[in-house]
Amino acid sequence: RLKPNKDLLQDLINKANGINRANYTSASLKVVDTEVEKANVVLNNPEATKEEVEAAVAELTKALAGLEVKLGSKVDTSAPVKPGDTIVGVKTGDTTNMMYSLGGLAVASIIFYGNKKRKNK
C-alpha cells in the first residue's frame, strides 16, 4: 500500500510551532497545542492512512483559523492560510496608484494628437 503524503501536515505543524504565542489567547492556544499533539502522532505513525492524515490536516487548519487575538496585539492577518494551500501568501506592500500613469498617458496622447494635427495644416 502507498504511504500518504505528509508534507502539508508537516508544514502546518511548523506553522503552528512558529506562531508568536504572546499575541493569542491561552484558550485558543490550548486548542492548537492539542491538535499539534494529535498531528504529531499521525505524522510519526508510519502506518497512518490517507484519511487519518487528511483529518489531522483539517483539524489543525481549523484550530489555526480559530486562534483568537489578544486585545491590544497587532497580528498581520492579511494573508491567511486556507485549507489545501501549500504556499503561504506574502503581502508585498505594493500600493502604486495607477491614476498617475493613466493621467500621464492621457496628457501625452493629447500633446501627440495636437502636434500631428498642427503639422498637417
PDB file of C-alpha atoms in Angstrom:
ATOM      1  CA  ARG A   1       0.000   0.000   0.000  1.00  0.00           C
ATOM      2  CA  LEU A   2       1.119   3.559  -0.724  1.00  0.00           C
ATOM      3  CA  LYS A   3       2.141   5.847   2.103  1.00  0.00           C
ATOM      4  CA  PRO A   4       0.190   9.145   2.189  1.00  0.00           C
ATOM      5  CA  ASN A   5       1.989  12.437   1.574  1.00  0.00           C
ATOM      6  CA  LYS A   6       2.513  14.173   4.912  1.00  0.00           C
ATOM      7  CA  ASP A   7       4.200  17.359   3.622  1.00  0.00           C
ATOM      8  CA  LEU A   8       1.187  19.624   4.198  1.00  0.00           C
ATOM      9  CA  LEU A   9       0.749  18.214   7.701  1.00  0.00           C
ATOM     10  CA  GLN A  10       4.423  18.895   8.447  1.00  0.00           C
ATOM     11  CA  ASP A  11       4.080  22.462   7.106  1.00  0.00           C
ATOM     12  CA  LEU A  12       1.041  23.113   9.302  1.00  0.00           C
ATOM     13  CA  ILE A  13       2.820  21.750  12.376  1.00  0.00           C
ATOM     14  CA  ASN A  14       5.790  24.023  11.631  1.00  0.00           C
ATOM     15  CA  LYS A  15       3.441  26.998  11.197  1.00  0.00           C
ATOM     16  CA  ALA A  16       1.689  26.207  14.491  1.00  0.00           C
ATOM     17  CA  ASN A  17       5.020  25.893  16.301  1.00  0.00           C
ATOM     18  CA  GLY A  18       6.243  29.152  14.773  1.00  0.00           C
ATOM     19  CA  ILE A  19       3.392  31.444  15.802  1.00  0.00           C
ATOM     20  CA  ASN A  20       4.028  34.259  18.250  1.00  0.00           C
ATOM     21  CA  ARG A  21       2.232  32.915  21.300  1.00  0.00           C
ATOM     22  CA  ALA A  22       2.159  36.310  23.022  1.00  0.00           C
ATOM     23  CA  ASN A  23      -0.416  37.588  20.506  1.00  0.00           C
ATOM     24  CA  TYR A  24      -3.119  34.947  21.119  1.00  0.00           C
ATOM     25  CA  THR A  25      -5.427  33.954  23.955  1.00  0.00           C
ATOM     26  CA  SER A  26      -4.450  30.977  26.096  1.00  0.00           C
ATOM     27  CA  ALA A  27      -7.737  29.172  25.366  1.00  0.00           C
ATOM     28  CA  SER A  28      -7.206  29.275  21.594  1.00  0.00           C
ATOM     29  CA  LEU A  29      -3.544  28.290  22.003  1.00  0.00           C
ATOM     30  CA  LYS A  30      -4.592  25.275  24.067  1.00  0.00           C
ATOM     31  CA  VAL A  31      -6.773  24.067  21.176  1.00  0.00           C
ATOM     32  CA  VAL A  32      -3.873  24.486  18.752  1.00  0.00           C
ATOM     33  CA  ASP A  33      -1.486  22.663  21.107  1.00  0.00           C
ATOM     34  CA  THR A  34      -3.905  19.743  21.407  1.00  0.00           C
ATOM     35  CA  GLU A  35      -4.245  19.489  17.617  1.00  0.00           C
ATOM     36  CA  VAL A  36      -0.467  19.750  17.142  1.00  0.00           C
ATOM     37  CA  GLU A  37       0.000  16.811  19.526  1.00  0.00           C
ATOM     38  CA  LYS A  38      -2.548  14.755  17.580  1.00  0.00           C
ATOM     39  CA  ALA A  39      -0.969  15.777  14.271  1.00  0.00           C
ATOM     40  CA  ASN A  40       2.486  14.753  15.521  1.00  0.00           C
ATOM     41  CA  VAL A  41       1.151  11.312  16.409  1.00  0.00           C
ATOM     42  CA  VAL A  42      -0.212  10.918  12.865  1.00  0.00           C
ATOM     43  CA  LEU A  43       2.978  12.352  11.342  1.00  0.00           C
ATOM     44  CA  ASN A  44       5.220   9.943  13.255  1.00  0.00           C
ATOM     45  CA  ASN A  45       2.999   6.923  12.568  1.00  0.00           C
ATOM     46  CA  PRO A  46       4.421   5.069   9.545  1.00  0.00           C
ATOM     47  CA  GLU A  47       1.151   3.135   9.249  1.00  0.00           C
ATOM     48  CA  ALA A  48      -1.088   6.229   9.130  1.00  0.00           C
ATOM     49  CA  THR A  49      -3.737   6.124   6.420  1.00  0.00           C
ATOM     50  CA  LYS A  50      -4.519   8.872   3.944  1.00  0.00           C
ATOM     51  CA  GLU A  51      -7.800   9.553   5.772  1.00  0.00           C
ATOM     52  CA  GLU A  52      -6.001   9.994   9.106  1.00  0.00           C
ATOM     53  CA  VAL A  53      -3.551  12.450   7.540  1.00  0.00           C
ATOM     54  CA  GLU A  54      -6.364  14.414   5.876  1.00  0.00           C
ATOM     55  CA  ALA A  55      -8.333  14.519   9.142  1.00  0.00           C
ATOM     56  CA  ALA A  56      -5.273  15.779  11.048  1.00  0.00           C
ATOM     57  CA  VAL A  57      -4.666  18.466   8.395  1.00  0.00           C
ATOM     58  CA  ALA A  58      -8.302  19.567   8.558  1.00  0.00           C
ATOM     59  CA  GLU A  59      -8.379  19.735  12.368  1.00  0.00           C
ATOM     60  CA  LEU A  60      -5.071  21.586  12.637  1.00  0.00           C
ATOM     61  CA  THR A  61      -6.138  24.047   9.938  1.00  0.00           C
ATOM     62  CA  LYS A  62      -9.401  24.623  11.813  1.00  0.00           C
ATOM     63  CA  ALA A  63      -7.529  25.168  15.084  1.00  0.00           C
ATOM     64  CA  LEU A  64      -5.134  27.658  13.464  1.00  0.00           C
ATOM     65  CA  ALA A  65      -8.050  29.513  11.889  1.00  0.00           C
ATOM     66  CA  GLY A  66      -9.717  29.655  15.308  1.00  0.00           C
ATOM     67  CA  LEU A  67      -6.831  31.457  17.010  1.00  0.00           C
ATOM     68  CA  GLU A  68      -8.159  34.467  18.907  1.00  0.00           C
ATOM     69  CA  VAL A  69      -6.011  37.587  19.046  1.00  0.00           C
ATOM     70  CA  LYS A  70      -5.467  39.136  22.478  1.00  0.00           C
ATOM     71  CA  LEU A  71      -6.727  42.664  22.936  1.00  0.00           C
ATOM     72  CA  GLY A  72      -4.014  45.165  22.079  1.00  0.00           C
ATOM     73  CA  SER A  73      -1.995  42.710  19.976  1.00  0.00           C
ATOM     74  CA  LYS A  74      -1.194  43.516  16.375  1.00  0.00           C
ATOM     75  CA  VAL A  75      -1.237  40.454  14.141  1.00  0.00           C
ATOM     76  CA  ASP A  76      -0.921  40.554  10.346  1.00  0.00           C
ATOM     77  CA  THR A  77      -3.861  38.511   9.070  1.00  0.00           C
ATOM     78  CA  SER A  78      -3.724  39.899   5.546  1.00  0.00           C
ATOM     79  CA  ALA A  79      -2.552  36.608   4.080  1.00  0.00           C
ATOM     80  CA  PRO A  80      -4.257  33.760   5.940  1.00  0.00           C
ATOM     81  CA  VAL A  81      -3.546  30.155   5.026  1.00  0.00           C
ATOM     82  CA  LYS A  82      -6.557  28.419   3.552  1.00  0.00           C
ATOM     83  CA  PRO A  83      -7.185  24.665   3.760  1.00  0.00           C
ATOM     84  CA  GLY A  84      -5.319  22.926   0.968  1.00  0.00           C
ATOM     85  CA  ASP A  85      -2.824  25.748   0.400  1.00  0.00           C
ATOM     86  CA  THR A  86       0.757  24.589   0.176  1.00  0.00           C
ATOM     87  CA  ILE A  87       2.280  28.055  -0.235  1.00  0.00           C
ATOM     88  CA  VAL A  88       1.777  30.834   2.261  1.00  0.00           C
ATOM     89  CA  GLY A  89       0.767  34.136   0.638  1.00  0.00           C
ATOM     90  CA  VAL A  90       3.045  37.111   1.108  1.00  0.00           C
ATOM     91  CA  LYS A  91       1.831  40.672   1.302  1.00  0.00           C
ATOM     92  CA  THR A  92       4.095  42.707  -0.981  1.00  0.00           C
ATOM     93  CA  GLY A  93       3.133  46.173   0.204  1.00  0.00           C
ATOM     94  CA  ASP A  94       2.803  47.389  -3.376  1.00  0.00           C
ATOM     95  CA  THR A  95       0.465  50.402  -3.291  1.00  0.00           C
ATOM     96  CA  THR A  96       1.252  52.216  -6.546  1.00  0.00           C
ATOM     97  CA  ASN A  97      -1.607  54.407  -7.735  1.00  0.00           C
ATOM     98  CA  MET A  98      -2.310  53.846 -11.443  1.00  0.00           C
ATOM     99  CA  MET A  99      -4.041  57.221 -11.855  1.00  0.00           C
ATOM    100  CA  TYR A 100      -0.679  58.989 -12.242  1.00  0.00           C
ATOM    101  CA  SER A 101       0.352  56.675 -15.069  1.00  0.00           C
ATOM    102  CA  LEU A 102      -3.009  56.918 -16.814  1.00  0.00           C
ATOM    103  CA  GLY A 103      -3.074  60.711 -16.429  1.00  0.00           C
ATOM    104  CA  GLY A 104       0.416  60.999 -17.919  1.00  0.00           C
ATOM    105  CA  LEU A 105      -0.595  58.778 -20.818  1.00  0.00           C
ATOM    106  CA  ALA A 106      -3.685  60.915 -21.470  1.00  0.00           C
ATOM    107  CA  VAL A 107      -1.656  64.151 -21.457  1.00  0.00           C
ATOM    108  CA  ALA A 108       0.981  62.646 -23.766  1.00  0.00           C
ATOM    109  CA  SER A 109      -1.756  61.456 -26.156  1.00  0.00           C
ATOM    110  CA  ILE A 110      -3.334  64.920 -26.281  1.00  0.00           C
ATOM    111  CA  ILE A 111       0.037  66.562 -26.998  1.00  0.00           C
ATOM    112  CA  PHE A 112       0.873  63.987 -29.680  1.00  0.00           C
ATOM    113  CA  TYR A 113      -2.527  64.437 -31.343  1.00  0.00           C
ATOM    114  CA  GLY A 114      -2.225  68.259 -31.214  1.00  0.00           C
ATOM    115  CA  ASN A 115       1.262  68.209 -32.769  1.00  0.00           C
ATOM    116  CA  LYS A 116       0.181  65.854 -35.527  1.00  0.00           C
ATOM    117  CA  LYS A 117      -2.862  67.974 -36.350  1.00  0.00           C
ATOM    118  CA  ARG A 118      -0.767  71.170 -36.416  1.00  0.00           C
ATOM    119  CA  LYS A 119       1.783  69.587 -38.832  1.00  0.00           C
ATOM    120  CA  ASN A 120      -0.984  68.521 -41.250  1.00  0.00           C
ATOM    121  CA  LYS A 121      -2.307  72.127 -41.632  1.00  0.00           C
TER     122      LYS A 121
END
